[in-house]
Coordinates of C-alpha atoms and ligand atoms in Angstrom, one line a residue:
M1 CA -13.9 -26.3 -25.4
N2 CA -15.5 -27.8 -28.4
A3 CA -13.2 -29.1 -29.8
I4 CA -12.6 -30.6 -27.0
L5 CA -15.3 -32.4 -26.7
I6 CA -15.6 -33.3 -30.3
T7 CA -12.3 -34.9 -29.6
L8 CA -12.4 -37.2 -26.9
N9 CA -16.4 -38.1 -28.2
I10 CA -14.5 -39.9 -31.6
I11 CA -11.2 -40.7 -30.0
V12 CA -14.7 -42.7 -27.4
L13 CA -16.2 -44.1 -30.6
S14 CA -12.9 -45.0 -32.2
G15 CA -11.5 -46.9 -29.0
L16 CA -15.1 -48.9 -29.4
A17 CA -15.4 -49.3 -32.9
A18 CA -11.4 -50.5 -32.7
L19 CA -12.7 -53.2 -30.3
A20 CA -15.9 -54.3 -31.9
L21 CA -13.2 -55.8 -34.6
Q22 CA -11.8 -57.6 -32.5
W23 CA -14.2 -58.7 -30.1
P24 CA -18.1 -58.3 -32.4
P25 CA -20.3 -58.3 -28.7
A26 CA -18.4 -55.3 -27.9
L27 CA -20.7 -54.2 -31.2
F28 CA -23.6 -53.8 -28.5
A29 CA -22.2 -51.3 -26.4
F30 CA -21.3 -49.3 -29.6
L31 CA -25.0 -48.9 -30.3
I32 CA -25.8 -47.3 -27.1
V33 CA -22.6 -45.6 -26.7
G34 CA -22.8 -44.1 -30.3
P35 CA -25.6 -42.6 -31.1
L36 CA -25.7 -40.4 -28.0
S37 CA -21.9 -39.7 -28.9
I38 CA -23.5 -38.9 -32.5
L39 CA -25.8 -36.7 -31.2
S40 CA -23.7 -34.4 -28.7
I41 CA -21.4 -33.9 -31.4
W42 CA -24.0 -33.3 -34.0
D43 CA -25.7 -30.2 -31.2
V44 CA -22.6 -29.1 -30.1
S45 CA -21.6 -28.1 -33.6
K46 CA -24.5 -27.1 -34.2
G47 CA -23.9 -24.9 -30.5
R48 CA -28.0 -26.5 -29.1
L49 CA -26.2 -28.1 -26.2
S50 CA -24.8 -26.1 -22.6
A51 CA -21.8 -26.1 -21.3
R52 CA -23.7 -29.1 -18.6
Q53 CA -25.4 -30.9 -21.7
I54 CA -22.3 -31.0 -22.8
F55 CA -21.3 -32.4 -19.5
V56 CA -23.8 -34.8 -18.6
S57 CA -23.2 -36.5 -22.0
T58 CA -19.4 -36.7 -22.3
A59 CA -19.2 -38.2 -18.1
A60 CA -22.1 -40.7 -19.5
V61 CA -19.8 -41.3 -22.9
S62 CA -16.9 -41.5 -21.5
V63 CA -18.6 -43.7 -18.4
A64 CA -20.7 -45.9 -21.0
G65 CA -17.1 -46.4 -23.5
I66 CA -14.8 -47.2 -20.3
V67 CA -17.4 -50.1 -18.7
S68 CA -18.5 -51.8 -21.9
A69 CA -14.4 -51.8 -22.9
S70 CA -13.3 -53.3 -19.8
Y71 CA -15.6 -56.6 -20.9
V72 CA -12.8 -57.2 -23.5
W73 CA -10.2 -55.7 -21.6
P74 CA -9.6 -55.4 -17.5
A75 CA -7.0 -52.4 -17.7
A76 CA -9.5 -50.3 -19.2
L77 CA -11.5 -50.2 -15.7
Y78 CA -7.6 -48.3 -15.0
G79 CA -9.7 -45.3 -17.6
F80 CA -11.7 -44.3 -14.1
V81 CA -8.2 -42.7 -12.6
V82 CA -8.3 -40.1 -14.5
V83 CA -12.2 -40.0 -15.8
G84 CA -14.1 -40.5 -12.0
P85 CA -12.3 -37.6 -10.5
V86 CA -13.6 -35.5 -13.6
V87 CA -16.5 -36.9 -13.2
L88 CA -16.9 -36.2 -9.8
L89 CA -15.8 -33.1 -9.3
G90 CA -18.0 -31.9 -12.7
M91 CA -21.2 -32.9 -10.7
V92 CA -20.1 -31.3 -7.4
D93 CA -19.5 -28.5 -9.7
M94 CA -23.3 -28.8 -10.9
F95 CA -25.2 -29.5 -7.8
Q96 CA -22.8 -26.6 -5.1
T97 CA -25.0 -23.0 -5.2
R98 CA -22.0 -20.8 -3.9
R99 CA -21.2 -19.9 -7.5
A100 CA -23.1 -20.0 -11.2
I101 CA -20.5 -20.1 -12.7
R102 CA -18.9 -23.9 -11.3
R103 CA -23.3 -24.6 -11.2
N104 CA -23.5 -23.4 -15.2
F105 CA -19.9 -24.5 -16.5
P106 CA -18.6 -27.7 -14.2
V107 CA -15.8 -28.8 -14.8
I108 CA -14.5 -26.0 -17.4
G109 CA -15.1 -23.0 -15.3
H110 CA -12.4 -23.7 -12.9
A111 CA -10.3 -22.1 -15.2
R112 CA -11.8 -19.1 -14.9
Y113 CA -10.8 -19.0 -11.4
L114 CA -7.2 -20.6 -11.9
L115 CA -6.9 -17.6 -14.2
E116 CA -8.2 -15.1 -12.1
E117 CA -5.7 -16.2 -9.3
I118 CA -2.2 -16.3 -11.9
R119 CA -3.6 -12.6 -12.9
P120 CA -1.5 -10.5 -11.5
E121 CA 1.8 -11.9 -11.9
I122 CA 0.4 -12.9 -15.8
Q123 CA 0.2 -8.7 -16.0
Q124 CA 3.5 -8.2 -13.8
Y125 CA 5.9 -10.6 -15.5
F126 CA 4.3 -11.1 -19.5
I127 CA 2.3 -7.8 -20.1
E128 CA 3.5 -4.6 -18.0
S129 CA 6.1 -2.4 -19.9
N130 CA 8.5 -1.2 -17.6
T131 CA 6.7 2.8 -17.4
D132 CA 3.0 1.3 -16.5
G133 CA 2.9 -1.4 -13.3
K134 CA 0.6 0.2 -10.7
P135 CA 0.8 1.1 -7.9
F136 CA 4.9 1.6 -8.7
P137 CA 6.0 0.7 -12.2
R138 CA 9.0 -2.0 -12.6
E139 CA 11.1 1.0 -13.7
E140 CA 11.1 2.3 -10.8
R141 CA 10.7 -0.8 -9.1
S142 CA 14.6 -1.5 -10.3
V143 CA 15.7 1.1 -9.8
V144 CA 14.2 -0.1 -5.5
Y145 CA 15.7 -3.3 -6.3
Q146 CA 18.9 -2.3 -8.5
R147 CA 20.5 0.2 -5.0
S148 CA 19.3 -2.1 -2.5
K149 CA 21.7 -4.9 -3.6
G150 CA 24.3 -2.3 -4.4
E151 CA 24.4 -3.3 -8.5
R152 CA 24.4 -0.8 -11.3
D153 CA 22.0 1.6 -11.5
T154 CA 22.1 3.9 -14.7
V155 CA 20.2 3.4 -17.7
P156 CA 21.2 3.2 -21.0
F157 CA 20.3 4.7 -24.5
G158 CA 18.1 7.8 -22.5
T159 CA 14.6 7.6 -21.1
Q160 CA 11.7 5.4 -21.9
R161 CA 9.8 8.5 -20.4
D162 CA 7.1 9.8 -22.8
V163 CA 8.8 13.6 -21.9
Y164 CA 5.6 15.3 -24.3
A165 CA 3.3 13.4 -21.9
P166 CA 0.7 16.0 -20.4
G167 CA 2.4 15.2 -16.4
Y168 CA 5.4 14.2 -17.1
E169 CA 7.4 16.5 -14.6
W170 CA 11.7 17.3 -13.7
I171 CA 13.9 19.0 -11.3
N172 CA 15.2 22.1 -13.7
H173 CA 19.0 22.3 -13.6
S174 CA 21.9 25.4 -13.5
M175 CA 24.0 26.5 -15.7
A176 CA 26.4 26.4 -12.4
P177 CA 25.6 23.1 -10.5
V178 CA 27.6 22.4 -7.6
D179 CA 28.8 19.7 -5.4
P180 CA 26.7 17.5 -4.0
A181 CA 25.4 18.3 -0.1
E182 CA 27.1 16.4 2.7
S183 CA 25.8 13.6 3.0
N184 CA 22.8 12.1 5.0
P185 CA 21.7 15.8 5.5
R186 CA 19.9 16.3 8.7
V187 CA 16.8 17.9 9.7
T188 CA 16.2 19.2 13.5
I189 CA 12.7 18.5 14.6
G190 CA 12.1 19.3 18.5
E191 CA 13.9 22.7 18.2
G192 CA 14.1 25.2 21.1
V193 CA 10.7 23.9 22.3
C194 CA 11.9 20.3 23.2
S195 CA 15.0 18.9 25.4
K196 CA 15.5 15.9 23.1
P197 CA 15.1 17.1 20.1
Y198 CA 15.6 14.4 17.1
R199 CA 17.9 14.9 14.0
A200 CA 16.4 13.3 11.4
S201 CA 17.8 11.8 8.3
L202 CA 15.8 13.2 5.3
L203 CA 14.6 9.9 4.1
N204 CA 12.5 7.9 7.3
V205 CA 10.5 4.9 6.9
S206 CA 7.1 5.5 7.3
A207 CA 3.9 3.4 9.4
M208 CA 4.3 -0.2 8.9
S209 CA 3.0 -2.5 12.1
F210 CA 4.4 -5.5 13.5
G211 CA 1.5 -7.5 12.7
A212 CA 0.6 -5.9 9.1
L213 CA 4.4 -6.9 8.7
S214 CA 6.0 -9.8 10.1
G215 CA 9.2 -10.0 12.7
R216 CA 11.6 -10.6 10.5
A217 CA 10.2 -7.7 8.7
V218 CA 10.1 -5.9 11.1
E219 CA 13.8 -6.4 12.8
A220 CA 15.7 -5.9 9.4
L221 CA 14.0 -2.8 8.9
N222 CA 15.1 -1.9 12.3
V223 CA 18.6 -3.1 11.5
G224 CA 18.9 -0.9 8.7
A225 CA 17.6 1.7 10.2
R226 CA 20.4 1.6 13.1
E227 CA 23.4 1.0 9.8
G228 CA 22.4 3.3 7.3
G229 CA 21.1 6.5 10.4
F230 CA 17.8 7.1 10.0
A231 CA 14.7 6.5 11.8
H232 CA 12.1 4.1 11.6
N233 CA 8.4 4.0 12.3
T234 CA 6.6 1.6 14.6
G235 CA 3.0 1.6 13.1
E236 CA 0.3 2.2 15.2
G237 CA 0.4 -1.6 16.6
S238 CA 2.7 -0.8 19.3
I239 CA 6.8 -1.5 19.5
S240 CA 7.6 -5.0 19.5
P241 CA 10.8 -7.1 20.6
Y242 CA 11.8 -6.7 16.7
H243 CA 12.0 -3.0 16.7
L244 CA 14.6 -3.0 19.0
Q245 CA 17.5 -3.9 17.0
G246 CA 18.9 -0.1 17.8
G247 CA 17.6 1.5 15.5
D248 CA 15.4 4.6 16.1
L249 CA 12.1 4.8 16.7
I250 CA 8.8 7.5 15.6
W251 CA 6.3 5.5 18.2
Q252 CA 3.3 5.7 16.3
I253 CA 0.0 5.5 18.4
G254 CA -3.3 5.0 16.5
T255 CA -7.2 5.3 17.3
G256 CA -6.8 1.6 19.2
Y257 CA -3.6 3.2 21.4
F258 CA -2.0 -0.4 21.6
G259 CA 1.5 -0.2 23.8
C260 CA -0.4 2.2 26.0
R261 CA -3.8 1.6 25.8
S262 CA -6.3 1.0 29.4
E263 CA -8.8 -1.9 29.7
D264 CA -11.1 -0.4 28.1
G265 CA -9.3 0.0 25.3
S266 CA -9.0 4.2 25.9
F267 CA -5.6 5.9 26.4
D268 CA -3.3 4.7 29.4
P269 CA -0.9 7.5 30.5
E270 CA 1.6 5.0 32.8
R271 CA 1.9 3.1 30.5
F272 CA 2.8 5.3 27.8
A273 CA 5.5 6.7 29.6
E274 CA 6.3 4.4 30.6
R275 CA 7.1 2.8 26.5
A276 CA 8.4 6.3 25.1
S277 CA 10.5 6.6 28.0
L278 CA 12.9 3.6 26.3
D279 CA 16.3 5.3 24.8
A280 CA 15.0 3.9 21.2
V281 CA 12.1 6.0 21.3
K282 CA 13.4 9.0 19.6
M283 CA 10.1 11.0 18.4
I284 CA 6.0 10.6 19.3
E285 CA 3.3 10.5 16.5
V286 CA -0.3 10.3 17.1
K287 CA -1.8 8.9 13.6
V288 CA -4.9 11.0 13.2
S289 CA -5.2 9.3 9.6
Q290 CA -3.7 7.7 6.2
G291 CA -3.9 8.4 2.9
A292 CA -5.1 4.3 2.4
K293 CA -8.3 4.9 4.5
P294 CA -8.8 7.6 5.9
G295 CA -11.2 7.9 8.7
H296 CA -11.0 4.1 9.4
G297 CA -9.0 2.6 11.7
G298 CA -6.2 0.1 11.5
I299 CA -7.2 -3.3 10.0
L300 CA -5.4 -6.1 11.2
P301 CA -7.0 -9.0 9.6
A302 CA -8.1 -12.0 11.8
A303 CA -5.3 -14.8 9.7
K304 CA -3.2 -12.9 11.0
I305 CA -2.9 -12.4 14.3
T306 CA -0.3 -14.5 16.6
P307 CA -0.6 -15.3 19.7
E308 CA 2.2 -12.5 20.4
I309 CA 0.6 -10.1 18.8
A310 CA -2.5 -10.7 20.2
E311 CA -0.3 -10.1 24.1
I312 CA 1.3 -6.9 22.4
R313 CA -1.4 -5.1 20.9
G314 CA -3.9 -6.5 24.4
V315 CA -6.2 -7.7 21.7
A316 CA -8.1 -10.8 21.3
M317 CA -7.3 -13.4 18.8
G318 CA -9.5 -15.3 16.2
R319 CA -11.4 -11.7 15.0
D320 CA -10.0 -9.0 12.7
V321 CA -9.0 -5.7 15.1
I322 CA -10.4 -2.7 13.8
S323 CA -9.1 -0.5 15.3
P324 CA -11.9 3.2 16.2
P325 CA -12.2 5.6 13.5
G326 CA -11.7 8.5 15.9
H327 CA -9.4 9.3 18.5
R328 CA -10.7 9.3 22.3
A329 CA -7.9 11.5 24.0
F330 CA -9.8 14.2 22.0
S331 CA -12.4 16.3 20.1
T332 CA -11.6 19.3 19.2
P333 CA -8.6 20.8 17.9
V334 CA -7.1 22.7 21.3
G335 CA -7.3 19.0 22.7
L336 CA -6.1 17.3 19.7
L337 CA -2.5 20.0 21.2
E338 CA -3.3 19.3 24.6
F339 CA -2.8 15.9 24.1
L340 CA 0.4 16.1 22.1
T341 CA 1.2 18.3 24.8
R342 CA 0.6 16.1 27.4
L343 CA 2.3 13.4 25.5
R344 CA 5.6 15.8 25.1
E345 CA 5.8 16.1 28.5
L346 CA 5.0 11.9 29.5
S347 CA 8.0 11.1 27.3
G348 CA 9.8 13.5 29.0
G349 CA 10.5 16.3 26.4
K350 CA 10.3 14.2 23.1
P351 CA 9.6 15.9 19.8
V352 CA 5.4 14.6 19.5
G353 CA 3.9 15.3 15.6
F354 CA 0.8 14.4 13.8
K355 CA 0.4 12.2 10.7
L356 CA -2.7 13.0 8.5
C357 CA -4.5 12.7 4.9
V358 CA -5.6 16.3 4.1
G359 CA -9.9 16.5 3.5
K360 CA -11.8 18.9 5.1
R361 CA -9.2 22.1 4.7
R362 CA -11.5 23.6 6.9
E363 CA -10.8 21.0 10.6
F364 CA -7.1 21.5 9.6
L365 CA -7.3 25.6 9.1
A366 CA -9.3 24.4 12.7
V367 CA -5.7 23.2 14.4
C368 CA -3.8 25.4 13.0
K369 CA -6.4 28.4 14.8
A370 CA -6.1 26.6 17.8
M371 CA -2.1 26.9 17.7
V372 CA -2.3 30.1 16.7
E373 CA -4.5 30.8 19.5
T374 CA -2.5 28.9 22.6
G375 CA 0.6 28.8 21.5
M376 CA 0.4 24.9 22.0
H377 CA 2.2 23.6 18.7
P378 CA 3.2 19.6 17.6
D379 CA 7.1 19.8 16.3
Y380 CA 6.1 18.2 13.6
I381 CA 2.9 17.3 11.0
A382 CA 3.3 13.8 8.4
V383 CA 0.8 14.1 5.9
D384 CA 0.3 10.9 3.9
G385 CA -1.1 11.1 -0.1
G386 CA -4.6 9.3 -0.8
E387 CA -1.7 7.3 -2.4
G388 CA -0.4 6.0 -0.1
G389 CA -0.3 1.7 0.5
T390 CA -2.0 -0.4 3.6
G391 CA -1.7 -3.7 5.1
A392 CA -5.6 -3.6 4.0
A393 CA -8.4 -1.0 3.4
P394 CA -11.5 -1.4 2.8
V395 CA -11.3 -0.6 -1.1
E396 CA -13.8 2.5 -1.1
F397 CA -11.6 4.2 1.0
S398 CA -8.0 3.3 -0.5
N399 CA -9.4 4.5 -4.2
S400 CA -12.0 7.6 -3.4
L401 CA -11.4 9.1 -0.2
G402 CA -8.4 11.4 0.8
C403 CA -6.8 14.1 -0.8
P404 CA -3.6 13.5 -3.1
L405 CA -0.5 14.2 -1.6
V406 CA 0.5 17.2 -3.5
E407 CA -2.6 19.1 -2.9
G408 CA -2.1 17.7 1.3
L409 CA 1.3 18.8 2.0
T410 CA 1.1 22.8 -0.3
F411 CA -2.1 23.3 0.9
V412 CA -0.1 22.1 4.7
H413 CA 2.7 23.8 4.1
N414 CA 0.5 27.0 2.6
A415 CA -1.8 26.9 5.7
L416 CA 1.6 27.0 8.2
V417 CA 3.0 29.9 6.6
G418 CA -0.2 31.7 5.9
A419 CA -0.9 31.6 9.7
G420 CA 3.3 32.5 10.8
L421 CA 3.5 28.6 11.9
R422 CA 6.0 26.8 10.0
D423 CA 8.9 27.8 11.6
R424 CA 7.9 26.0 14.6
V425 CA 6.7 22.6 12.9
K426 CA 8.6 20.5 10.4
I427 CA 6.8 18.9 7.4
I428 CA 6.9 14.9 6.8
A429 CA 5.5 14.1 3.5
S430 CA 4.5 10.3 2.2
G431 CA 3.7 9.3 -1.4
K432 CA 5.0 7.1 -3.1
I433 CA 8.9 8.1 -2.8
S434 CA 11.4 5.4 -4.9
S435 CA 13.7 7.9 -6.3
G436 CA 16.2 10.9 -5.7
F437 CA 13.8 12.6 -7.2
G438 CA 10.8 11.7 -5.9
L439 CA 11.9 13.2 -1.9
V440 CA 13.7 16.3 -4.7
K441 CA 9.4 17.2 -5.6
L442 CA 8.0 16.7 -2.0
L443 CA 11.2 18.6 -0.7
A444 CA 10.3 21.1 -3.1
L445 CA 7.0 21.3 -2.5
G446 CA 6.9 21.7 1.3
A447 CA 8.6 18.9 3.2
D448 CA 11.5 18.9 5.4
V449 CA 12.1 15.5 5.9
G450 CA 10.6 12.3 3.0
Y451 CA 9.2 8.9 4.9
A452 CA 8.6 5.6 2.4
A453 CA 6.7 3.2 3.1
R454 CA 6.8 0.6 -0.3
S455 CA 9.4 1.1 -1.4
M456 CA 11.1 0.4 1.7
L457 CA 9.1 -3.7 1.6
M458 CA 10.9 -3.5 -2.0
A459 CA 14.6 -2.9 -0.6
M460 CA 13.8 -6.1 1.9
G461 CA 12.0 -7.9 -1.9
C462 CA 8.3 -6.9 -2.3
I463 CA 8.0 -8.5 -5.7
Q464 CA 4.6 -5.6 -5.6
A465 CA 2.5 -9.0 -5.5
R466 CA -0.3 -6.8 -3.3
K467 CA -1.7 -9.8 -1.2
C468 CA -0.4 -7.7 2.4
N469 CA -4.0 -8.6 3.4
S470 CA -4.1 -12.1 3.6
N471 CA -1.2 -13.8 4.8
D472 CA -0.1 -15.5 1.6
C473 CA 3.0 -12.6 0.8
P474 CA 5.6 -14.4 -1.4
V475 CA 8.9 -12.9 -0.4
G476 CA 7.7 -13.5 3.5
I477 CA 7.5 -9.3 4.6
T478 CA 3.5 -9.2 5.0
T479 CA 2.8 -12.5 6.2
Q480 CA 3.0 -14.5 9.9
N481 CA 3.1 -18.0 8.3
P482 CA 6.3 -19.6 9.1
S483 CA 7.4 -21.3 6.3
L484 CA 7.0 -17.8 4.6
T485 CA 8.7 -15.6 7.1
A486 CA 11.2 -18.6 7.0
G487 CA 12.6 -16.8 3.9
L488 CA 12.9 -13.4 4.8
V489 CA 16.7 -13.4 6.6
V490 CA 17.7 -10.2 8.7
P491 CA 21.3 -9.6 7.6
V492 CA 20.8 -9.9 4.8
K493 CA 18.0 -7.5 3.7
S494 CA 19.0 -4.6 6.5
A495 CA 21.6 -5.1 4.3
R496 CA 19.7 -3.8 1.4
V497 CA 17.1 -1.5 3.0
A498 CA 20.5 0.8 4.7
R499 CA 21.6 0.7 1.1
Y500 CA 19.0 1.8 -0.9
H501 CA 18.5 4.6 1.9
A502 CA 22.1 5.5 1.7
E503 CA 22.1 5.5 -2.6
T504 CA 18.6 7.1 -2.7
I505 CA 19.8 9.9 -0.5
E506 CA 22.9 10.3 -2.2
A507 CA 21.1 10.5 -5.8
A508 CA 18.6 13.8 -4.7
L509 CA 21.7 15.5 -3.0
E510 CA 23.2 14.5 -6.7
L511 CA 20.0 16.6 -8.2
I512 CA 20.0 19.5 -5.9
G513 CA 23.4 19.7 -6.9
A514 CA 22.9 19.8 -10.4
A515 CA 20.3 22.4 -10.1
G516 CA 22.7 25.3 -8.9
L517 CA 21.5 24.6 -4.6
E518 CA 24.5 23.6 -1.8
S519 CA 21.3 22.5 0.4
P520 CA 18.0 20.5 0.5
A521 CA 16.5 23.2 2.6
D522 CA 16.8 25.3 -0.7
L523 CA 14.6 23.7 -2.4
R524 CA 11.4 25.2 -3.2
P525 CA 8.4 25.3 -6.0
W526 CA 9.6 26.9 -9.0
H527 CA 12.5 24.4 -9.2
I528 CA 10.3 21.9 -10.3
M529 CA 8.2 21.5 -13.5
R530 CA 5.0 19.7 -15.2
R531 CA 3.7 19.2 -18.3
I532 CA 0.3 20.4 -18.8
T533 CA -0.6 20.2 -22.3
A534 CA 2.1 18.6 -25.4
L535 CA 2.4 22.4 -25.7
E536 CA 2.6 23.7 -22.5
T537 CA 4.4 23.9 -18.8
R538 CA 4.4 25.2 -15.9
H539 CA 6.9 25.0 -12.4
Y540 CA 4.8 24.8 -9.8
G541 CA 5.6 28.0 -8.1
E542 CA 2.5 28.8 -10.9
I543 CA 0.6 25.4 -10.7
V544 CA -0.2 26.0 -6.7
R545 CA -0.5 29.9 -5.6
F546 CA 2.2 30.1 -2.3
L547 CA 0.8 31.7 1.1
E548 CA 2.9 34.8 2.4
P549 CA 4.4 33.9 5.7
G550 CA 1.5 35.4 8.2
E551 CA -1.1 36.1 5.6
L552 CA -3.6 34.1 6.9
L553 CA -3.0 36.5 9.6
S554 CA -3.7 40.1 7.6
S555 CA -7.2 41.4 7.6
K556 CA -7.4 40.3 3.6
L557 CA -7.5 36.7 3.6
P558 CA -6.4 35.0 0.2
E559 CA -9.0 34.4 -1.7
D560 CA -9.0 30.1 -1.9
F561 CA -8.8 30.4 2.2
E562 CA -11.0 33.1 2.7
R563 CA -14.2 30.7 3.3
A564 CA -12.3 27.8 5.3
W565 CA -10.2 30.0 7.7
N566 CA -14.0 32.3 8.4
A567 CA -15.8 28.8 9.0
A568 CA -12.4 27.3 11.3
T569 CA -12.5 27.6 14.9
A570 CA -9.5 26.3 17.6
S571 CA -12.8 25.3 19.6
S572 CA -14.1 22.3 17.6
F573 CA -13.8 20.7 14.5
H574 CA -17.0 22.0 12.7
H575 CA -18.4 24.1 10.9
V576 CA -18.4 27.8 13.6
S577 CA -21.7 28.2 12.3
D578 CA -23.1 24.3 13.9
R579 CA -21.3 26.0 16.7
V580 CA -23.2 28.9 16.7
V581 CA -26.4 26.8 16.5
A582 CA -25.5 24.9 18.9
A583 CA -24.6 27.7 21.8
Ligands
FMN601 C1 1.6 -3.0 5.0 C2 1.6 -1.8 5.4 C3 1.3 -0.7 6.6 C4 0.9 0.0 6.8 N1 0.5 0.4 7.7 C5 0.4 1.6 8.1 C6 0.0 2.1 10.2 O1 0.5 1.6 11.6 N2 0.6 3.3 10.3 C7 0.0 4.2 9.5 O2 -0.6 5.0 9.5 N3 0.3 3.9 7.9 C8 0.8 3.2 7.9 N4 0.7 2.6 6.6 C9 1.1 3.4 5.8 C10 2.3 4.6 5.1 O3 2.7 4.2 6.6 C11 2.4 4.7 4.6 O4 1.8 6.1 5.0 C12 1.8 4.9 3.2 O5 2.2 3.7 2.4 C13 2.5 6.3 2.0 O6 4.0 5.7 2.1 P1 4.7 5.1 0.4 O7 4.2 5.7 -0.8 O8 5.7 5.5 1.0 O9 4.2 3.8 0.2 C14 1.7 1.1 6.3 C15 1.4 0.9 4.4 C16 1.9 0.0 4.6 C17 2.5 -0.9 2.6

């Protein structure tokens, strides 16, 4: 900065001096500008001037220099084409009141905002290594891109991971590996209870609404699901025409009840029954919470609301749509089960489930108690981890709320096993599945089926620009801006989604075969190893204590469940002692 200023001053001074040699009257200008300039160079070199003073003196020197020069050489006035806007910008900066950096560092302060704007790109393209990008490292993103495009997905020379670093994980292979199991194996959800049970793929598209995603992105996911034979969760923003491209749908219902909402914003059973009877709808999911913002309703920023979205959701334009944090349709664990049972009936016997990110353990155990006491149960529970993605979330909710997936999934699995319910309730888990190993790990820790959201977006070309909350997604996925969605060509992207799904399943089945297992259902926690310290490793069977079937119903409760189980009651989400006091 100082160097630029000094150079500028020297240019102006030497220009004036040269002019004076040709035309002596120019010396008069030199007499005014010269001392000013020399003073400013002197002060700058001593570090005495503030950036504001530097700007004012430079502007004065430049303007005076141009004006003086123009007396001899009128074309010098063209100098204002460059100097004029810069001086104006600096003056605006100095007099505006909102940004201290711009007030204190006129003109040059803009560089800070520019750099801030392009920082993620610089980080991603020039600084980030193959293994340290966030939330998905480049290596994980690359494998999604390669598989979705059908390109070579092998790696040369050996792993880049530090296999001796704490946190490194792997699956134990067998000396007697077997051929991979059948392709795209199925897990039946709702068997024995629903008249229309669903045979789900091992990996499905996790909830993401039209609104958060563009119509084209939703369409590409749905066509991909149709071609690849897997399910596509609608997200809480209701079913749009883009969802109806022939792919299986899991209709998610959040606290805004979009698509089955009455005038006052509560649940409307008739509207629900009408939409749930669509052939495309294969399962119904009540969203209790999601990992990226548990306890917070969905957020659709006003910038992303088009008239079409407003109509599909039944909301007004021009304002952020923020769903309430909790459901109005139920307020107790038994109430949740009654609501699910009602939805199953209204949908004509389709499987129903609820999605949550684990928070207070007692509350989930209260739901388990309610299942045991009433005999009602969901057909599946979807567990999301605190590390989960979102279109938009408050930063505190994203960073500091919600149980991470490993703990949440193993807890839900344990609670269902301990309450003797595991054979009736399937578990779907979502949490950064991007490769076959990501899926296998969750299956080993207790999931029956996986959900993937962000890797499916990457299969469609998401570059992890992290602009989902701004309507500026550069690849047309999380934006409603037509000039950006134009870049997303549905037939190309849907084929990529289907290919990514097929290759990920295949990679998972190969790993399972390498572990000597015939079926994904044979995976157990002890197949997955984790490095704890440089010298110590453990399998997940040692890291997490897994309960025996019915253990929570016995008189000797497992120690780590005792307090929460005793404090849970089927009739309330509150602590049992609160209920006694209230009574
Ligand atoms: C753009 C976007 C929108 C989302 N919208 C919803 C939603 O409507 N309902 C919901 O339950 N989860 C929503 N999620 C969360 C995902 O369904 C998923 O649970 C989470 O991202 C974890 O999966 P992942 O790690 O594979 O991305 C959204 C995620 C993203 C990235």
